[in-house]
C-alpha cells in the first residue's frame, strides 16, 4: 500500500517539513520534499494488510532541529480500514492551535457534548473519495451530514443527505464511491441535524464548498482534509459551583467531605442546570498530623490523594460489631460539628482504614483492579508509601532530620514493589489506601461525565519541601529559597508559601517531563484545571530561606541593577540601603515608650543614632524561633522586630552580589521616608522601570514551559492570573488559549475601580470571590464607602447601600456575573447561597475559607446544611435553575 501525504505550507529557506507518524507510543519521522518551498509531499509504503487509523502531525525543522510543530492535542487521523485501496493520497492543511481549542478539551467532548466515537465503516469501492472535516461546535445531540449536487450527494435534498461518522473528537468523515460521480467537481455543504428531531437542521455558514478531483485509476483513493465547518451556534457558556471537597456535608460523611459526597454534589449541580464543579487540591498534605496540615496547597505528593477523602461507606463493613458501633458513634459526633476537626477526623479515618486493611487488604490487593492500579502507578506510589512509612516511623516529615534515608534509596524500590518481601509489607497499607482513593475518585469523575458536569481540579504552584518530590527528585528544586507572592490586596506583607522554587533549567532540559506526568495523572480525575498562580511560570517571587514574610523577596528570573544603573537615575546608592534602617526615631515610632527596653534586649549600637539587630535576632526566622512560645505581647514585639529586618531599600541579587533589586512596597517603610524628596523621586522612577518595564523577557520564560504543559492533556486549562501581572501575561494566555480569571472587585484595568463584566473576554472564568478572598457578603460589609460606590455606580441603585447584604441585591450581583460573556461563570457555594436570606448561613464570617495574610490559617469551612437538604430546598433550586437558564448558560 502506498500512502502519499500532501501539505501546502509556506516555509523559508533552510526549513524542512517533517511528517511525524505516531505508533505504539513512538514517533517515526519522514522527511518531505518540495520544489517551491510551499507544496510538500512524501510517500510511505506499508504492508497491504495494515488497517486501522494512522495518527500523525507535521513539524518544521531547521538543520535537524524542530523549530515549530502543529497543535498536538488532536493530530491528523487517516482511517485505512475505511479505504480499501492500494494507493491513497491525502491532502492536508497545517493545524495551529485553533481559537476554539477549548471545544476539543475533554471538558467539552466528554462532558458538555459527549458523543460516541466510531470507526469509519469499511468500503470496497474501486475509486474512493474520503472527506474529513472538523465541526467542534456541535452539541451532544447533533450529528453531521453532507448534501450537495449529483446523485451521490443527494441532489441537495436534505432527506437524502449522507450521514457522516465522528471518527475522532469533533472530526467527521464520509467515504464516497467515485464511480457514482458524474463530475470531477464536487459541490456540497455540511449540515448539522438533531438526533432527536431530524427536522431541526442547521446549514453551515458561507458559500458552497467545491473539491476538484484528480484523475483516478482503479485502486486509487483520495482523502481531503477540509476547513472547519462553522454553524450559527451560540458560544458555549456554562455555570458552576466552586467548593472544596472537605467542605461537603452529607448525612453519611465522617466529619469531612469525601469522594462519595462529591457524587451527591454533582447530582445537585446537574439538577440546577450547572455544568461545572470546581474543587480545591485533593492531594495528601499529611506532614505534622495536626490541623496545620489542613492547608491543601502544601501537599506531600503531587500524585497521592488525601486519605481524609476516603468514603468509608464504599468499603466493606467492619466485621467486629463493637468496633463498627464505635466508629458509627464517632462519625455521628464528628459530622455534627459546624466546622472540621481536622486532627480528630483524620485520626479516626486512618484508624478505620488500618482496621479495614487488616480485615480486607490481602483480599482486595489480589484483585485484577489493584494489580492494574499498582502497575500503572508504582513509579510514584512506591516512593510515596516509603516516605509515609518513614514519616510515621521517625515522627516527622522533615527527611533531613531522619536518622537515615535522607534521600530515597532506589535500591529499595524493587523490594517494596514485591508482595513477597518484608519491605512490601511495611508499606502495603499506603498502597491499599491510595488504591481505594483512586477507585473512588475515578468513580466520581466518570459519574460527573455521565451527568454532563465538568469536574475542575486545582494545580498548586508549589510542592512541600517536606514531601516526596523534594525527597526523591531534589534536582528539580531550589531548596534554599521559598516561593510566595509580593504584597497585594490579600496581604500587605506579601505571602510566603514556604515551597521551594523550581529549578527550571533542569526541568526544561528533560522536556518538562515532571510536569507532564503530573498533569497526565490529574487528567485521570478531572476534565478542567486551574493553574494556581500562573504568574509563577513567568517569574516566581523568591524569598530568602531566613525570611518569614514576602517583603524580602525578589522576582526570579529578574535583571538586577548595577550601582552605576541606580546612580544613573539620580540616586546616590550607598551600602546602608542594603541594611535594616534602625534609628532612634524609627524605634520611637515603632515601640513608643518601650524603645529603650527593645534597644537593651535586641539591638546593638552601631553609630550615632543608628542601631543593628543582635546576631541572635538578625533574621526573621531567628526572631520567629525566639518568640515561638511567647504570649500575645511577645508576638507583637516579634512582629515589630521582623518589620525592622525588612526595612531596607535594596536587596542584593542572590546569584550576583554586585547586582541589586529595589525592595517591593518600600515606599511605606521608614527607610524610604528618610530619603530626601529628590531621592524619593529618583527611586520611584527606578522602581517603576524595574517592576513594570525592565523585565520584559518573562514572555520567553513562560513560552519555554507553558506550551508543553497545555498540550500534555486534553483538560480545559484555566489560569489564576491575579496579582502583579506583567504586560506579557495576557499575550501568552491568549496565544495558548488559556482561560483567564476575571474578578469584578479586582479589575485588571488600573483605570477602573470595578471591572466591567460585559468586557470580560470570552475565554475567561468569571467569579465573585475565591477561597483566598472574603465572600460576597463579607466583602459587602468590609468597606462601606467602597460598597456604596459599587451600589450606586455598578448596580445603578439609588440611596444608601443596605447592610448586611440583602438577598435581592446579592441576586443582582449574581445575575450580572451570569450574564457576562465569560465562557465559565463559577461561583462559590457561599455566593450562590447569598441570594437566599433564609437559607444562607447566619454568620457571614463563618463562611470564609482562607485568610492569606495568616500563613497558619485553619482550613475548616464546611457547609452548614447537608447536600440532601440543599437538594430539597425547592424554592432556592428553582430560582437558581431559572437564573442560569435565563442567562443563556447551559
Short mmCIF file of N, CA and C in Angstrom, two decimals, residues 145-300:
data_model
loop_
_atom_site.label_atom_id
_atom_site.label_comp_id
_atom_site.label_asym_id
_atom_site.label_seq_id
_atom_site.Cartn_x
_atom_site.Cartn_y
_atom_site.Cartn_z
N UNK A 145 -23.86 15.76 8.57
CA UNK A 145 -24.18 15.08 7.31
C UNK A 145 -23.69 15.96 6.16
N UNK A 146 -23.63 15.38 4.98
CA UNK A 146 -23.19 16.11 3.78
C UNK A 146 -24.28 16.00 2.73
N UNK A 147 -24.52 17.10 2.04
CA UNK A 147 -25.51 17.12 0.97
C UNK A 147 -24.99 18.04 -0.13
N UNK A 148 -25.23 17.68 -1.38
CA UNK A 148 -24.72 18.50 -2.47
C UNK A 148 -25.29 18.11 -3.81
N UNK A 149 -24.60 18.55 -4.87
CA UNK A 149 -25.09 18.30 -6.21
C UNK A 149 -24.75 16.89 -6.68
N UNK A 150 -25.58 16.33 -7.51
CA UNK A 150 -25.36 14.99 -8.03
C UNK A 150 -26.02 13.93 -7.18
N UNK A 151 -26.25 12.79 -7.80
CA UNK A 151 -26.95 11.69 -7.12
C UNK A 151 -26.20 11.22 -5.90
N UNK A 152 -24.89 11.12 -5.99
CA UNK A 152 -24.09 10.59 -4.87
C UNK A 152 -24.19 11.46 -3.63
N UNK A 153 -24.48 12.76 -3.83
CA UNK A 153 -24.57 13.68 -2.69
C UNK A 153 -26.00 14.12 -2.41
N UNK A 154 -26.98 13.44 -2.99
CA UNK A 154 -28.37 13.68 -2.63
C UNK A 154 -29.08 14.76 -3.40
N UNK A 155 -28.43 15.35 -4.43
CA UNK A 155 -29.08 16.39 -5.26
C UNK A 155 -29.67 17.51 -4.39
N UNK A 156 -28.95 17.87 -3.34
CA UNK A 156 -29.33 18.97 -2.42
C UNK A 156 -30.62 18.70 -1.64
N UNK A 157 -31.06 17.47 -1.60
CA UNK A 157 -32.26 17.12 -0.83
C UNK A 157 -31.85 16.68 0.57
N UNK A 158 -32.35 17.38 1.59
CA UNK A 158 -31.95 17.06 2.96
C UNK A 158 -32.29 15.63 3.35
N UNK A 159 -33.39 15.14 2.83
CA UNK A 159 -33.77 13.78 3.20
C UNK A 159 -32.88 12.73 2.55
N UNK A 160 -32.00 13.17 1.65
CA UNK A 160 -31.05 12.25 1.03
C UNK A 160 -29.61 12.58 1.42
N UNK A 161 -29.48 13.42 2.43
CA UNK A 161 -28.14 13.75 2.93
C UNK A 161 -27.46 12.50 3.48
N UNK A 162 -26.15 12.42 3.32
CA UNK A 162 -25.39 11.27 3.80
C UNK A 162 -24.83 11.54 5.19
N UNK A 163 -25.19 10.69 6.13
CA UNK A 163 -24.68 10.86 7.50
C UNK A 163 -23.17 10.59 7.54
N UNK A 164 -22.48 11.34 8.34
CA UNK A 164 -21.05 11.19 8.48
C UNK A 164 -20.74 10.51 9.81
N UNK A 165 -19.53 10.04 9.94
CA UNK A 165 -19.10 9.32 11.15
C UNK A 165 -18.07 10.15 11.89
N UNK A 166 -18.24 10.29 13.19
CA UNK A 166 -17.26 11.01 14.02
C UNK A 166 -16.18 10.00 14.43
N UNK A 167 -15.06 10.03 13.73
CA UNK A 167 -14.02 9.02 13.98
C UNK A 167 -12.94 9.52 14.95
N UNK A 168 -12.96 10.81 15.27
CA UNK A 168 -12.10 11.41 16.29
C UNK A 168 -12.89 12.58 16.85
N UNK A 169 -12.52 13.05 18.01
CA UNK A 169 -13.31 14.11 18.63
C UNK A 169 -13.47 15.29 17.69
N UNK A 170 -14.72 15.60 17.37
CA UNK A 170 -15.10 16.75 16.54
C UNK A 170 -14.71 16.61 15.08
N UNK A 171 -14.15 15.49 14.68
CA UNK A 171 -13.77 15.30 13.28
C UNK A 171 -14.67 14.23 12.66
N UNK A 172 -15.29 14.59 11.54
CA UNK A 172 -16.26 13.74 10.88
C UNK A 172 -15.73 13.32 9.51
N UNK A 173 -16.10 12.12 9.10
CA UNK A 173 -15.57 11.57 7.87
C UNK A 173 -16.70 10.89 7.07
N UNK A 174 -16.59 10.97 5.77
CA UNK A 174 -17.53 10.28 4.90
C UNK A 174 -16.75 9.75 3.70
N UNK A 175 -17.08 8.55 3.23
CA UNK A 175 -16.46 7.98 2.03
C UNK A 175 -17.50 7.94 0.91
N UNK A 176 -17.04 8.27 -0.28
CA UNK A 176 -17.93 8.37 -1.44
C UNK A 176 -17.39 7.46 -2.54
N UNK A 177 -18.28 6.71 -3.14
CA UNK A 177 -17.92 5.85 -4.28
C UNK A 177 -17.76 6.74 -5.51
N UNK A 178 -16.51 6.95 -5.92
CA UNK A 178 -16.24 7.88 -7.02
C UNK A 178 -16.83 7.40 -8.34
N UNK A 179 -17.14 6.12 -8.43
CA UNK A 179 -17.71 5.62 -9.69
C UNK A 179 -19.13 6.13 -9.89
N UNK A 180 -19.76 6.62 -8.82
CA UNK A 180 -21.14 7.12 -8.93
C UNK A 180 -21.17 8.61 -9.25
N UNK A 181 -20.01 9.24 -9.31
CA UNK A 181 -19.96 10.67 -9.58
C UNK A 181 -20.02 10.92 -11.08
N UNK A 182 -20.79 11.92 -11.49
CA UNK A 182 -20.87 12.27 -12.90
C UNK A 182 -20.04 13.48 -13.24
N UNK A 183 -19.22 13.93 -12.26
CA UNK A 183 -18.35 15.07 -12.49
C UNK A 183 -17.15 15.00 -11.56
N UNK A 184 -16.02 15.53 -12.00
CA UNK A 184 -14.84 15.57 -11.12
C UNK A 184 -14.92 16.76 -10.16
N UNK A 185 -15.94 17.57 -10.31
CA UNK A 185 -16.11 18.71 -9.40
C UNK A 185 -17.24 18.40 -8.42
N UNK A 186 -16.89 18.32 -7.13
CA UNK A 186 -17.89 18.10 -6.09
C UNK A 186 -18.32 19.45 -5.52
N UNK A 187 -19.62 19.67 -5.45
CA UNK A 187 -20.16 20.89 -4.83
C UNK A 187 -21.11 20.45 -3.71
N UNK A 188 -20.90 20.98 -2.52
CA UNK A 188 -21.65 20.45 -1.38
C UNK A 188 -21.59 21.41 -0.20
N UNK A 189 -22.38 21.08 0.81
CA UNK A 189 -22.33 21.78 2.11
C UNK A 189 -22.51 20.72 3.19
N UNK A 190 -22.09 21.10 4.40
CA UNK A 190 -22.33 20.25 5.56
C UNK A 190 -23.54 20.77 6.32
N UNK A 191 -24.29 19.85 6.89
CA UNK A 191 -25.45 20.21 7.69
C UNK A 191 -25.38 19.48 9.03
N UNK A 192 -25.87 20.16 10.05
CA UNK A 192 -25.94 19.55 11.38
C UNK A 192 -27.41 19.30 11.69
N UNK A 193 -27.69 18.08 12.12
CA UNK A 193 -29.09 17.77 12.45
C UNK A 193 -29.20 17.22 13.86
N UNK A 194 -30.37 17.41 14.43
CA UNK A 194 -30.64 16.97 15.80
C UNK A 194 -31.03 15.49 15.76
N UNK A 195 -30.35 14.67 16.54
CA UNK A 195 -30.61 13.23 16.51
C UNK A 195 -31.99 12.89 17.06
N UNK A 196 -32.56 13.78 17.89
CA UNK A 196 -33.89 13.52 18.44
C UNK A 196 -34.99 14.03 17.52
N UNK A 197 -34.63 14.96 16.62
CA UNK A 197 -35.63 15.54 15.72
C UNK A 197 -34.93 15.93 14.43
N UNK A 198 -35.02 15.05 13.42
CA UNK A 198 -34.31 15.28 12.16
C UNK A 198 -34.77 16.53 11.42
N UNK A 199 -35.91 17.10 11.82
CA UNK A 199 -36.39 18.32 11.15
C UNK A 199 -35.59 19.55 11.59
N UNK A 200 -34.86 19.43 12.68
CA UNK A 200 -34.05 20.55 13.16
C UNK A 200 -32.68 20.46 12.50
N UNK A 201 -32.50 21.25 11.46
CA UNK A 201 -31.29 21.18 10.65
C UNK A 201 -30.63 22.55 10.58
N UNK A 202 -29.33 22.56 10.70
CA UNK A 202 -28.55 23.78 10.51
C UNK A 202 -27.63 23.61 9.32
N UNK A 203 -27.69 24.55 8.40
CA UNK A 203 -26.75 24.55 7.28
C UNK A 203 -25.50 25.30 7.71
N UNK A 204 -24.35 24.82 7.25
CA UNK A 204 -23.12 25.54 7.58
C UNK A 204 -23.13 26.91 6.92
N UNK A 205 -22.41 27.85 7.54
CA UNK A 205 -22.36 29.22 7.04
C UNK A 205 -21.47 29.31 5.79
N UNK A 206 -21.54 30.46 5.13
CA UNK A 206 -20.75 30.77 3.93
C UNK A 206 -21.25 29.98 2.71
N UNK A 207 -20.53 30.11 1.61
CA UNK A 207 -20.99 29.54 0.35
C UNK A 207 -20.75 28.05 0.23
N UNK A 208 -21.18 27.52 -0.91
CA UNK A 208 -20.99 26.08 -1.15
C UNK A 208 -19.50 25.76 -1.24
N UNK A 209 -19.18 24.55 -0.87
CA UNK A 209 -17.80 24.06 -0.99
C UNK A 209 -17.63 23.36 -2.33
N UNK A 210 -16.42 23.42 -2.85
CA UNK A 210 -16.11 22.66 -4.06
C UNK A 210 -14.77 21.96 -3.90
N UNK A 211 -14.71 20.76 -4.43
CA UNK A 211 -13.47 20.00 -4.49
C UNK A 211 -13.31 19.49 -5.91
N UNK A 212 -12.16 19.75 -6.50
CA UNK A 212 -11.87 19.26 -7.85
C UNK A 212 -11.01 18.02 -7.73
N UNK A 213 -11.57 16.90 -8.17
CA UNK A 213 -10.87 15.62 -8.03
C UNK A 213 -9.84 15.43 -9.12
N UNK A 214 -8.74 14.75 -8.82
CA UNK A 214 -7.77 14.41 -9.86
C UNK A 214 -8.27 13.22 -10.67
N UNK A 215 -7.52 12.88 -11.71
CA UNK A 215 -7.82 11.66 -12.46
C UNK A 215 -7.54 10.47 -11.56
N UNK A 216 -8.51 9.57 -11.45
CA UNK A 216 -8.34 8.41 -10.58
C UNK A 216 -8.24 7.13 -11.40
N UNK A 217 -7.37 6.26 -10.96
CA UNK A 217 -7.26 4.94 -11.54
C UNK A 217 -7.86 3.93 -10.57
N UNK A 218 -8.14 2.76 -11.09
CA UNK A 218 -8.71 1.73 -10.23
C UNK A 218 -7.76 1.42 -9.09
N UNK A 219 -8.32 1.40 -7.86
CA UNK A 219 -7.50 1.17 -6.68
C UNK A 219 -7.01 2.44 -6.03
N UNK A 220 -7.32 3.61 -6.65
CA UNK A 220 -6.91 4.88 -6.08
C UNK A 220 -7.93 5.36 -5.05
N UNK A 221 -7.44 6.09 -4.08
CA UNK A 221 -8.30 6.79 -3.12
C UNK A 221 -7.68 8.14 -2.82
N UNK A 222 -8.52 9.16 -2.70
CA UNK A 222 -8.05 10.49 -2.31
C UNK A 222 -8.77 10.90 -1.04
N UNK A 223 -8.04 11.54 -0.16
CA UNK A 223 -8.59 11.99 1.12
C UNK A 223 -8.37 13.50 1.21
N UNK A 224 -9.45 14.24 1.44
CA UNK A 224 -9.36 15.69 1.56
C UNK A 224 -9.70 16.10 3.00
N UNK A 225 -8.74 16.78 3.61
CA UNK A 225 -8.99 17.36 4.93
C UNK A 225 -9.42 18.80 4.70
N UNK A 226 -10.67 19.09 5.02
CA UNK A 226 -11.27 20.38 4.66
C UNK A 226 -11.25 21.35 5.83
N UNK A 227 -11.44 22.61 5.50
CA UNK A 227 -11.51 23.63 6.54
C UNK A 227 -12.70 23.38 7.45
N UNK A 228 -12.58 23.84 8.67
CA UNK A 228 -13.60 23.60 9.69
C UNK A 228 -14.98 24.08 9.25
N UNK A 229 -15.99 23.27 9.59
CA UNK A 229 -17.38 23.65 9.32
C UNK A 229 -17.85 24.57 10.44
N UNK A 230 -18.48 25.68 10.06
CA UNK A 230 -18.93 26.65 11.06
C UNK A 230 -20.44 26.83 10.94
N UNK A 231 -21.07 26.86 12.11
CA UNK A 231 -22.53 26.96 12.17
C UNK A 231 -22.93 28.14 13.07
N UNK A 232 -24.14 28.60 12.86
CA UNK A 232 -24.68 29.70 13.66
C UNK A 232 -25.15 29.14 15.00
N UNK A 233 -24.19 28.75 15.82
CA UNK A 233 -24.47 28.18 17.13
C UNK A 233 -23.86 29.11 18.18
N UNK A 234 -24.63 29.45 19.18
CA UNK A 234 -24.16 30.37 20.22
C UNK A 234 -22.94 29.80 20.93
N UNK A 235 -22.03 30.66 21.36
CA UNK A 235 -20.84 30.18 22.08
C UNK A 235 -21.22 29.38 23.32
N UNK A 236 -20.42 28.42 23.62
CA UNK A 236 -20.63 27.53 24.77
C UNK A 236 -20.37 28.31 26.05
N UNK A 237 -21.38 28.46 26.90
CA UNK A 237 -21.25 29.15 28.19
C UNK A 237 -21.93 28.31 29.26
N UNK A 238 -21.23 28.10 30.36
CA UNK A 238 -21.78 27.26 31.41
C UNK A 238 -21.61 27.95 32.77
N UNK A 239 -22.41 27.50 33.71
CA UNK A 239 -22.34 27.96 35.09
C UNK A 239 -21.94 26.80 35.98
N UNK A 240 -21.37 27.11 37.12
CA UNK A 240 -20.97 26.05 38.04
C UNK A 240 -20.67 26.58 39.42
N UNK A 241 -20.27 25.66 40.28
CA UNK A 241 -20.01 25.97 41.69
C UNK A 241 -18.58 25.63 42.05
N UNK A 242 -18.01 26.45 42.92
CA UNK A 242 -16.69 26.19 43.48
C UNK A 242 -16.86 25.83 44.95
N UNK A 243 -16.39 24.67 45.33
CA UNK A 243 -16.48 24.26 46.73
C UNK A 243 -15.39 23.22 47.00
N UNK A 244 -14.65 23.35 48.10
CA UNK A 244 -13.66 22.32 48.44
C UNK A 244 -14.35 21.00 48.75
N UNK A 245 -13.70 19.90 48.42
CA UNK A 245 -14.27 18.60 48.79
C UNK A 245 -14.42 18.50 50.30
N UNK A 246 -13.45 19.03 51.05
CA UNK A 246 -13.53 18.90 52.51
C UNK A 246 -14.73 19.65 53.08
N UNK A 247 -15.29 20.61 52.33
CA UNK A 247 -16.43 21.39 52.84
C UNK A 247 -17.77 20.71 52.63
N UNK A 248 -17.81 19.64 51.85
CA UNK A 248 -19.08 18.97 51.57
C UNK A 248 -19.60 18.28 52.83
N UNK A 249 -20.92 18.17 52.89
CA UNK A 249 -21.54 17.53 54.07
C UNK A 249 -22.74 16.70 53.63
N UNK A 250 -22.73 15.45 53.99
CA UNK A 250 -23.92 14.60 53.83
C UNK A 250 -24.19 13.92 55.16
N UNK A 251 -25.34 13.25 55.24
CA UNK A 251 -25.66 12.56 56.49
C UNK A 251 -24.65 11.46 56.80
N UNK A 252 -24.01 10.90 55.77
CA UNK A 252 -23.13 9.77 55.99
C UNK A 252 -21.65 10.08 56.00
N UNK A 253 -21.27 11.35 55.77
CA UNK A 253 -19.84 11.67 55.76
C UNK A 253 -19.29 11.67 57.18
N UNK A 254 -17.97 11.58 57.28
CA UNK A 254 -17.31 11.33 58.56
C UNK A 254 -16.61 12.59 59.08
N UNK A 255 -17.38 13.67 59.19
CA UNK A 255 -16.83 14.90 59.73
C UNK A 255 -16.09 15.74 58.72
N UNK A 256 -15.98 15.26 57.48
CA UNK A 256 -15.31 15.97 56.40
C UNK A 256 -15.89 15.46 55.10
N UNK A 257 -15.92 16.31 54.07
CA UNK A 257 -16.43 15.84 52.79
C UNK A 257 -15.55 14.75 52.20
N UNK A 258 -16.14 13.87 51.41
CA UNK A 258 -15.37 12.78 50.81
C UNK A 258 -15.80 12.58 49.36
N UNK A 259 -15.19 11.59 48.70
CA UNK A 259 -15.46 11.38 47.28
C UNK A 259 -16.87 10.83 47.04
N UNK A 260 -17.48 10.23 48.04
CA UNK A 260 -18.87 9.84 47.91
C UNK A 260 -19.79 11.05 47.94
N UNK A 261 -19.47 12.01 48.82
CA UNK A 261 -20.23 13.26 48.88
C UNK A 261 -20.12 14.01 47.56
N UNK A 262 -18.97 13.89 46.90
CA UNK A 262 -18.75 14.58 45.64
C UNK A 262 -19.79 14.16 44.60
N UNK A 263 -20.14 12.88 44.59
CA UNK A 263 -21.17 12.41 43.66
C UNK A 263 -22.51 13.09 43.94
N UNK A 264 -22.84 13.25 45.22
CA UNK A 264 -24.11 13.91 45.56
C UNK A 264 -24.09 15.38 45.14
N UNK A 265 -22.92 16.01 45.28
CA UNK A 265 -22.83 17.41 44.88
C UNK A 265 -22.95 17.53 43.36
N UNK A 266 -22.44 16.55 42.65
CA UNK A 266 -22.59 16.52 41.19
C UNK A 266 -24.06 16.42 40.83
N UNK A 267 -24.79 15.59 41.55
CA UNK A 267 -26.24 15.46 41.32
C UNK A 267 -26.93 16.81 41.46
N UNK A 268 -26.61 17.52 42.55
CA UNK A 268 -27.25 18.82 42.79
C UNK A 268 -26.90 19.80 41.68
N UNK A 269 -25.62 19.84 41.30
CA UNK A 269 -25.21 20.76 40.25
C UNK A 269 -25.99 20.48 38.96
N UNK A 270 -26.05 19.21 38.57
CA UNK A 270 -26.74 18.85 37.32
C UNK A 270 -28.22 19.18 37.39
N UNK A 271 -28.82 19.00 38.55
CA UNK A 271 -30.27 19.22 38.69
C UNK A 271 -30.65 20.69 38.58
N UNK A 272 -29.69 21.60 38.79
CA UNK A 272 -29.97 23.03 38.72
C UNK A 272 -29.44 23.68 37.43
N UNK A 273 -29.03 22.84 36.48
CA UNK A 273 -28.56 23.38 35.21
C UNK A 273 -27.11 23.80 35.21
N UNK A 274 -26.38 23.45 36.26
CA UNK A 274 -24.95 23.75 36.29
C UNK A 274 -24.20 22.67 35.54
N UNK A 275 -23.10 23.06 34.94
CA UNK A 275 -22.32 22.11 34.15
C UNK A 275 -20.85 22.06 34.56
N UNK A 276 -20.55 22.59 35.75
CA UNK A 276 -19.17 22.54 36.21
C UNK A 276 -19.14 22.54 37.73
N UNK A 277 -18.17 21.83 38.27
CA UNK A 277 -17.96 21.78 39.71
C UNK A 277 -16.45 21.85 39.95
N UNK A 278 -16.01 22.93 40.58
CA UNK A 278 -14.58 23.14 40.81
C UNK A 278 -14.26 22.87 42.27
N UNK A 279 -13.16 22.15 42.50
CA UNK A 279 -12.73 21.85 43.86
C UNK A 279 -11.31 22.38 44.07
N UNK A 280 -10.88 22.39 45.31
CA UNK A 280 -9.52 22.75 45.67
C UNK A 280 -8.64 21.52 45.56
N UNK A 281 -7.31 21.65 45.71
CA UNK A 281 -6.44 20.47 45.61
C UNK A 281 -6.87 19.35 46.54
N UNK A 282 -6.73 18.11 46.07
CA UNK A 282 -7.18 16.95 46.84
C UNK A 282 -6.02 16.01 47.18
N UNK A 283 -4.79 16.50 47.04
CA UNK A 283 -3.64 15.65 47.32
C UNK A 283 -3.32 15.57 48.80
N UNK A 284 -2.60 14.52 49.17
CA UNK A 284 -2.25 14.26 50.56
C UNK A 284 -1.35 15.38 51.09
N UNK A 285 -1.74 15.99 52.20
CA UNK A 285 -0.97 17.07 52.81
C UNK A 285 -0.54 16.72 54.23
N UNK A 286 -0.48 15.42 54.54
CA UNK A 286 -0.16 14.97 55.90
C UNK A 286 1.33 15.14 56.17
N UNK A 287 1.66 16.14 56.97
CA UNK A 287 3.06 16.44 57.32
C UNK A 287 3.27 16.29 58.82
N UNK A 288 2.47 17.01 59.61
CA UNK A 288 2.65 17.02 61.06
C UNK A 288 1.62 16.19 61.81
N UNK A 289 0.51 15.85 61.12
CA UNK A 289 -0.56 15.15 61.80
C UNK A 289 -1.43 16.08 62.63
N UNK A 290 -1.23 17.41 62.47
CA UNK A 290 -2.02 18.39 63.22
C UNK A 290 -2.90 19.18 62.26
N UNK A 291 -3.66 20.12 62.81
CA UNK A 291 -4.56 20.92 61.99
C UNK A 291 -3.80 21.76 60.96
N UNK A 292 -2.50 21.97 61.19
CA UNK A 292 -1.73 22.76 60.24
C UNK A 292 -1.64 22.07 58.87
N UNK A 293 -1.91 20.77 58.83
CA UNK A 293 -1.92 20.03 57.56
C UNK A 293 -3.19 20.30 56.75
N UNK A 294 -4.10 21.12 57.30
CA UNK A 294 -5.35 21.39 56.60
C UNK A 294 -5.15 22.26 55.38
N UNK A 295 -3.96 22.86 55.23
CA UNK A 295 -3.64 23.71 54.09
C UNK A 295 -3.49 22.84 52.85
N UNK A 296 -4.44 22.87 51.91
CA UNK A 296 -4.43 21.89 50.81
C UNK A 296 -3.41 22.17 49.72
N UNK A 297 -2.78 23.35 49.74
CA UNK A 297 -1.80 23.68 48.71
C UNK A 297 -0.38 23.27 49.09
N UNK A 298 -0.23 22.61 50.23
CA UNK A 298 1.09 22.17 50.68
C UNK A 298 1.10 20.65 50.76
N UNK A 299 0.97 20.00 49.62
CA UNK A 299 0.84 18.54 49.61
C UNK A 299 2.20 17.87 49.66
N UNK A 300 2.23 16.66 50.20
CA UNK A 300 3.48 15.91 50.26
C UNK A 300 3.69 15.07 49.00
#
